[in-house]
GROMACS .gro file of C-alpha atoms in nm:
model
  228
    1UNK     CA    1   3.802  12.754  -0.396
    2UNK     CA    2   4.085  12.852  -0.173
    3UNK     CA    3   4.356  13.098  -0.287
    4UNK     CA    4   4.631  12.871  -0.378
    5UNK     CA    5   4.839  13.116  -0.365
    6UNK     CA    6   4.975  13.162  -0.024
    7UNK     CA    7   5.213  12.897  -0.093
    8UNK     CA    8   5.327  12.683   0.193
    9UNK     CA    9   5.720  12.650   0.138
   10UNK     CA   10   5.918  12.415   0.263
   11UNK     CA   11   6.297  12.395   0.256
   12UNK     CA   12   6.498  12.048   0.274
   13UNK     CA   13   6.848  12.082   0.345
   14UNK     CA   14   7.033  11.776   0.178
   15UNK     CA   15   7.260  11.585   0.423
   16UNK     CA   16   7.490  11.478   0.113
   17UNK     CA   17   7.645  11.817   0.192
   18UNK     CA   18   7.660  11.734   0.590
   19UNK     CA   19   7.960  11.627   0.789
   20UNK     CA   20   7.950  11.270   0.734
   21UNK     CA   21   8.103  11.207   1.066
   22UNK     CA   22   7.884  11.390   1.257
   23UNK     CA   23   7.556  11.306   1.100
   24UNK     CA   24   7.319  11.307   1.373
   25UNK     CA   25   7.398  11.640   1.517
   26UNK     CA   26   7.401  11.772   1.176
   27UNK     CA   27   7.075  11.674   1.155
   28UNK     CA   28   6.992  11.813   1.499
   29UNK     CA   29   7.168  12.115   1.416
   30UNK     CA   30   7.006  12.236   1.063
   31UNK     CA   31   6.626  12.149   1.229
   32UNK     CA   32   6.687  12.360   1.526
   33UNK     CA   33   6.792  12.630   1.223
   34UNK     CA   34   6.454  12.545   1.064
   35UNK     CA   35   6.467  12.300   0.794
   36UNK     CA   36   6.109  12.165   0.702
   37UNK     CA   37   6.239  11.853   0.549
   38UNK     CA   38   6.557  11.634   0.553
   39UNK     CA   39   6.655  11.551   0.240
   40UNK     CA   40   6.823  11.221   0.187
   41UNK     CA   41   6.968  11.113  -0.158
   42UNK     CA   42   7.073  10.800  -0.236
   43UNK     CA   43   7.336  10.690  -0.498
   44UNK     CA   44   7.375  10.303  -0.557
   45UNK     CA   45   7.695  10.385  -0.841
   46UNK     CA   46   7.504  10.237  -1.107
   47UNK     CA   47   7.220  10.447  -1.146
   48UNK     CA   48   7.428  10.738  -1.069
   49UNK     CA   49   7.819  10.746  -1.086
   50UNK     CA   50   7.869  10.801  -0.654
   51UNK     CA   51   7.750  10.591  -0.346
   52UNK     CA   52   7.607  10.762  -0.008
   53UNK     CA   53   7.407  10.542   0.205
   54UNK     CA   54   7.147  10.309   0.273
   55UNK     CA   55   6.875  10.209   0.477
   56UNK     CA   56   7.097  10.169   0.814
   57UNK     CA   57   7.181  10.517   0.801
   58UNK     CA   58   6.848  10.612   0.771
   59UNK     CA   59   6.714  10.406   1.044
   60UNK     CA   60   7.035  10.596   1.283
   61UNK     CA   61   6.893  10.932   1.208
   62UNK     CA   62   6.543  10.857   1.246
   63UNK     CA   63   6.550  10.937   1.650
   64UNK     CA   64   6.736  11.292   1.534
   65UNK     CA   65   6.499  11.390   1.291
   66UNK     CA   66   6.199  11.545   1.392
   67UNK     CA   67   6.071  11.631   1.088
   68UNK     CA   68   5.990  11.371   0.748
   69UNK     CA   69   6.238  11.236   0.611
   70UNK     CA   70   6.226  11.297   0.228
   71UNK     CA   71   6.429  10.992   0.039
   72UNK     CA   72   6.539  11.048  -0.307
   73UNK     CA   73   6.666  10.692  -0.459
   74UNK     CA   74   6.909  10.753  -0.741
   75UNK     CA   75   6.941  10.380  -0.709
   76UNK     CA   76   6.837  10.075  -1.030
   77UNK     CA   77   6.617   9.899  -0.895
   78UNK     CA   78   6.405  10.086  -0.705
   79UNK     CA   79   6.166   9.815  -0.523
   80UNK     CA   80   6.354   9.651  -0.286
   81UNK     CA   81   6.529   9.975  -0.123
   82UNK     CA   82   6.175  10.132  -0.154
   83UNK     CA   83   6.062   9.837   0.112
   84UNK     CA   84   6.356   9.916   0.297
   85UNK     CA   85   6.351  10.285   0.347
   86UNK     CA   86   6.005  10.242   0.419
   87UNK     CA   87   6.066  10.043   0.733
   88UNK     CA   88   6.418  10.261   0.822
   89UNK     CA   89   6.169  10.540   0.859
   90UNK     CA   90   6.100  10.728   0.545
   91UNK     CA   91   5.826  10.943   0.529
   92UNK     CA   92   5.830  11.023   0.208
   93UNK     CA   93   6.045  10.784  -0.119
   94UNK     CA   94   6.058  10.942  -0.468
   95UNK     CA   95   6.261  10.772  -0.752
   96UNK     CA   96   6.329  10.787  -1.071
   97UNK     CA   97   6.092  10.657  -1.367
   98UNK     CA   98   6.402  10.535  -1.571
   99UNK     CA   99   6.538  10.318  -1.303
  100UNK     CA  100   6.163  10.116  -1.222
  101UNK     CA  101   6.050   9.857  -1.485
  102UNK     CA  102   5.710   9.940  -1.380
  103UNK     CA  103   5.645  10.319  -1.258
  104UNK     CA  104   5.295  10.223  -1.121
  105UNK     CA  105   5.383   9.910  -0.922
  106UNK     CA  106   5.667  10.106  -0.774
  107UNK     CA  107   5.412  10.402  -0.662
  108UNK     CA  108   5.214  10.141  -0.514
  109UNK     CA  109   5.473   9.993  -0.293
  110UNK     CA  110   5.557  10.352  -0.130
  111UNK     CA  111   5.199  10.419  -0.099
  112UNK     CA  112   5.110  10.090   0.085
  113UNK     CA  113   5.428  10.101   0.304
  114UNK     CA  114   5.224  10.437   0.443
  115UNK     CA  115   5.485  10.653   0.282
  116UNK     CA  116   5.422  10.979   0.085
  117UNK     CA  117   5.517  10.909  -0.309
  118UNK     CA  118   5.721  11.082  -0.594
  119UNK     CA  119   5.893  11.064  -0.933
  120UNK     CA  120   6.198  11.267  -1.034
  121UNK     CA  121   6.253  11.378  -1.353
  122UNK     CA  122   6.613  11.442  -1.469
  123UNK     CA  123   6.667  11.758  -1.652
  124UNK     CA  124   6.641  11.549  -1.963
  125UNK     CA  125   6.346  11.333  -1.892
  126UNK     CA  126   6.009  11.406  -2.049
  127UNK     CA  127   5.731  11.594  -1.836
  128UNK     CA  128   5.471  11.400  -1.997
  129UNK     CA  129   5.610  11.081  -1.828
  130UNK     CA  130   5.394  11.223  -1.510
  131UNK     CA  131   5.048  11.266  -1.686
  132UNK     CA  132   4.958  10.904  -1.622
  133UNK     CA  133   5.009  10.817  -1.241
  134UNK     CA  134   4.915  11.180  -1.115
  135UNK     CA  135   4.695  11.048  -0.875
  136UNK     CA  136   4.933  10.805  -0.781
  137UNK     CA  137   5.172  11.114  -0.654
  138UNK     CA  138   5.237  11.332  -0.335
  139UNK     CA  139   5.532  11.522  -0.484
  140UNK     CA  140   5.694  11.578  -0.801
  141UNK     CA  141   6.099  11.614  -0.825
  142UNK     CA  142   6.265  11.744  -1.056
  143UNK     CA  143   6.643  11.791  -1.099
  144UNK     CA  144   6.807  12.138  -1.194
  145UNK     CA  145   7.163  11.962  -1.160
  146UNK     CA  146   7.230  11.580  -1.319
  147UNK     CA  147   7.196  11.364  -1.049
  148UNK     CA  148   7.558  11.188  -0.860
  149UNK     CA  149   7.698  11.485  -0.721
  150UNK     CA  150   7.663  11.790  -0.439
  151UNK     CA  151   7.767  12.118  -0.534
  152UNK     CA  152   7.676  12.173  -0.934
  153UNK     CA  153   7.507  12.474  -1.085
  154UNK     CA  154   7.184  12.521  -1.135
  155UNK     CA  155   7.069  12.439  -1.521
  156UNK     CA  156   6.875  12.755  -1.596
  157UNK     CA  157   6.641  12.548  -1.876
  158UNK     CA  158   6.486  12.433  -1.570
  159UNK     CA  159   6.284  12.726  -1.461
  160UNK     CA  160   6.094  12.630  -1.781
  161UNK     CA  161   6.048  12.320  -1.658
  162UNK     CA  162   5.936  12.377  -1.319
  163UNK     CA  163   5.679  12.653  -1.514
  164UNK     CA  164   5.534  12.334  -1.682
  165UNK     CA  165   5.467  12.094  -1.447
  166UNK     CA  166   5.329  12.352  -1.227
  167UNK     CA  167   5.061  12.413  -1.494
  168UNK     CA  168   5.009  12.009  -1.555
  169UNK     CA  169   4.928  12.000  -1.143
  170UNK     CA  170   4.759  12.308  -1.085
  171UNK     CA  171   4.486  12.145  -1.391
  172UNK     CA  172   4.514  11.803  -1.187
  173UNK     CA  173   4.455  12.035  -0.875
  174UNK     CA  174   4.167  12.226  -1.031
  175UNK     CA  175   4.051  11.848  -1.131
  176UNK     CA  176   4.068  11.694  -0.822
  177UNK     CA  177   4.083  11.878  -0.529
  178UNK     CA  178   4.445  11.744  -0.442
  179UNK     CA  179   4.762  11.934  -0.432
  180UNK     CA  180   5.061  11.794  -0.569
  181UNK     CA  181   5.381  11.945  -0.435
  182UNK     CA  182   5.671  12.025  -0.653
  183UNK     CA  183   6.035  12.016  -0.492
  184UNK     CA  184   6.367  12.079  -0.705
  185UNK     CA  185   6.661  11.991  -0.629
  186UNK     CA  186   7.036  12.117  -0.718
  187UNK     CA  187   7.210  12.432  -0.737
  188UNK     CA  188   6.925  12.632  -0.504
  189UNK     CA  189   7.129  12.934  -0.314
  190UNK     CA  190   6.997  13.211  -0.135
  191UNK     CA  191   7.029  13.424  -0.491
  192UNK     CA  192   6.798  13.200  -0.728
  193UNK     CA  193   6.539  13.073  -0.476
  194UNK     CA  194   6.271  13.324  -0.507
  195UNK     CA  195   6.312  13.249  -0.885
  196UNK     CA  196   6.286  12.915  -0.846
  197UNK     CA  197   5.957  12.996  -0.624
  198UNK     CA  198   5.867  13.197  -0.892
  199UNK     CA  199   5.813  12.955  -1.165
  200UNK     CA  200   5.596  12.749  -0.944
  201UNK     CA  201   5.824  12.506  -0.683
  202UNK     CA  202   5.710  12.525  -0.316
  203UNK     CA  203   5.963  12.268  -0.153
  204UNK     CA  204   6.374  12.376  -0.223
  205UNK     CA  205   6.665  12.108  -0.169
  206UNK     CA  206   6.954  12.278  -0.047
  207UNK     CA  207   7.303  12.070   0.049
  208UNK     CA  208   7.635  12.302  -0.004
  209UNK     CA  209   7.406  12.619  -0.008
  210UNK     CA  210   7.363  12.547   0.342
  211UNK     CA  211   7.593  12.318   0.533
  212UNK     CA  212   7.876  12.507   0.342
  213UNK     CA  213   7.780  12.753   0.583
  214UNK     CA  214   7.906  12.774   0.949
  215UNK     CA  215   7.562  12.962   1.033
  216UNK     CA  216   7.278  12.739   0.879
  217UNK     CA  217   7.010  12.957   1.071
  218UNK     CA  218   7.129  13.244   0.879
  219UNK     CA  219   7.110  13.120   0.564
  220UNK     CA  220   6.765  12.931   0.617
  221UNK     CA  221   6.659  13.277   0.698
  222UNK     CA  222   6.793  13.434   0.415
  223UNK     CA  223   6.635  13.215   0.194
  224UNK     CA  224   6.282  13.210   0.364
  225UNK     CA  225   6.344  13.633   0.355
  226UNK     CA  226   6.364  13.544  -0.007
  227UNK     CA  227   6.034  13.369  -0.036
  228UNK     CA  228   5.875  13.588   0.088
   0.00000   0.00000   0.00000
């Protein structure tokens, strides 16, 4: 078996932190700085207390981004914006398993729109919510920050977190062959990444971390220099 680990990491800048009114140069502007990912969250204000966008905005920055698009719905219910994301040009739809009244069925309808799939646990939803529809998943989320809002500290507990679901895939790994990735999201800076990496997560959200910066290269390279 291959050493697993020379980790491929990937960093996803989150455009909730972008200048809204300049969205598709943003967007332009933090892939030409490196971004692996662009990270798209979307609050419905009832799943979580904020609204960002929808589907139309991520069918307008499709033609700028030239790497996946990674969708996070914060939204209740999930199905219906799954199918739309889908066709706006996701290429990869996590949610969360509170806000589906059926976790499988809503895996199913990413994976059969030909997206990649994902759950997101908050910081205080179970792991053990992810041990039945592993095979079901391309990435696990999970949330360092509650979910609604840019800019929050990262909830230290988490590290723990991130230390066991990295053990639950790694055995599914070991199982099956297939490699589940592991993103988290909130509160990542240049100063806690390698920690983060650490623990066991291989693809890092960053919004304020990075567009609060008027040099997003730089700090994409600090953080990589990190990594490594």
């Amino acid at each position: 078996m291959e050493n697993t680990n020379v980790t491929n990491y990937r960093i996803a800048p989150s455009i909730l932190s972008a200048d809204f009114a300049r969205l598709g140069e943003e967007v332009r502007d933090v892939i030409a700085a490196g971004a692996d990912l662009i990270h798209f969250d979307v609050m419905d204000n009832h799943y979580v207390p904020n609204l960002t966008f929808g589907p139309m905005v991520c069918e307008a920055l499709k033609p700028y981004a030239t790497v996946p698009i990674d969708v996070h719905l914060m939204v209740e219910p999930v199905d219906d914006l799954i199918q739309s994301f889908a066709k706006a040009g996701a290429d990869m739809i996590t949610f969360h398993p509170e806000a589906s009244r059926h976790v499988d069925r809503s895996l199913s309808l990413i994976k059969d729109a030909g997206c990649q799939a994902g759950l997101v646990l908050n910081p205080a939803t179970p792991v053990y919510l992810l041990e039945n529809v592993l095979e079901r998943l391309d990435m696990v989320l999970l949330m360092s920050v509650n979910p609604g809002f840019g800019g929050q500290s990262f909830i230290p507990q988490t590290l723990v977190k991130i230390r066991q679901v990295r053990d639950l895939l790694d055995m599914y790994e070991s199982e099956s062959g297939r490699r589940i990735a592991l993103e988290v999201d909130g509160g990542i800076k240049v100063d806690n990444i390698a920690a983060i990496a650490d623990a066991g997560a291989d693809t890092f959200v960053a919004g304020s971390a990075i567009f609060g910066q008027a040099d997003y290269k730089a700090v994409i390279d600090q953080m990589r220099t990190a990594l490594a």
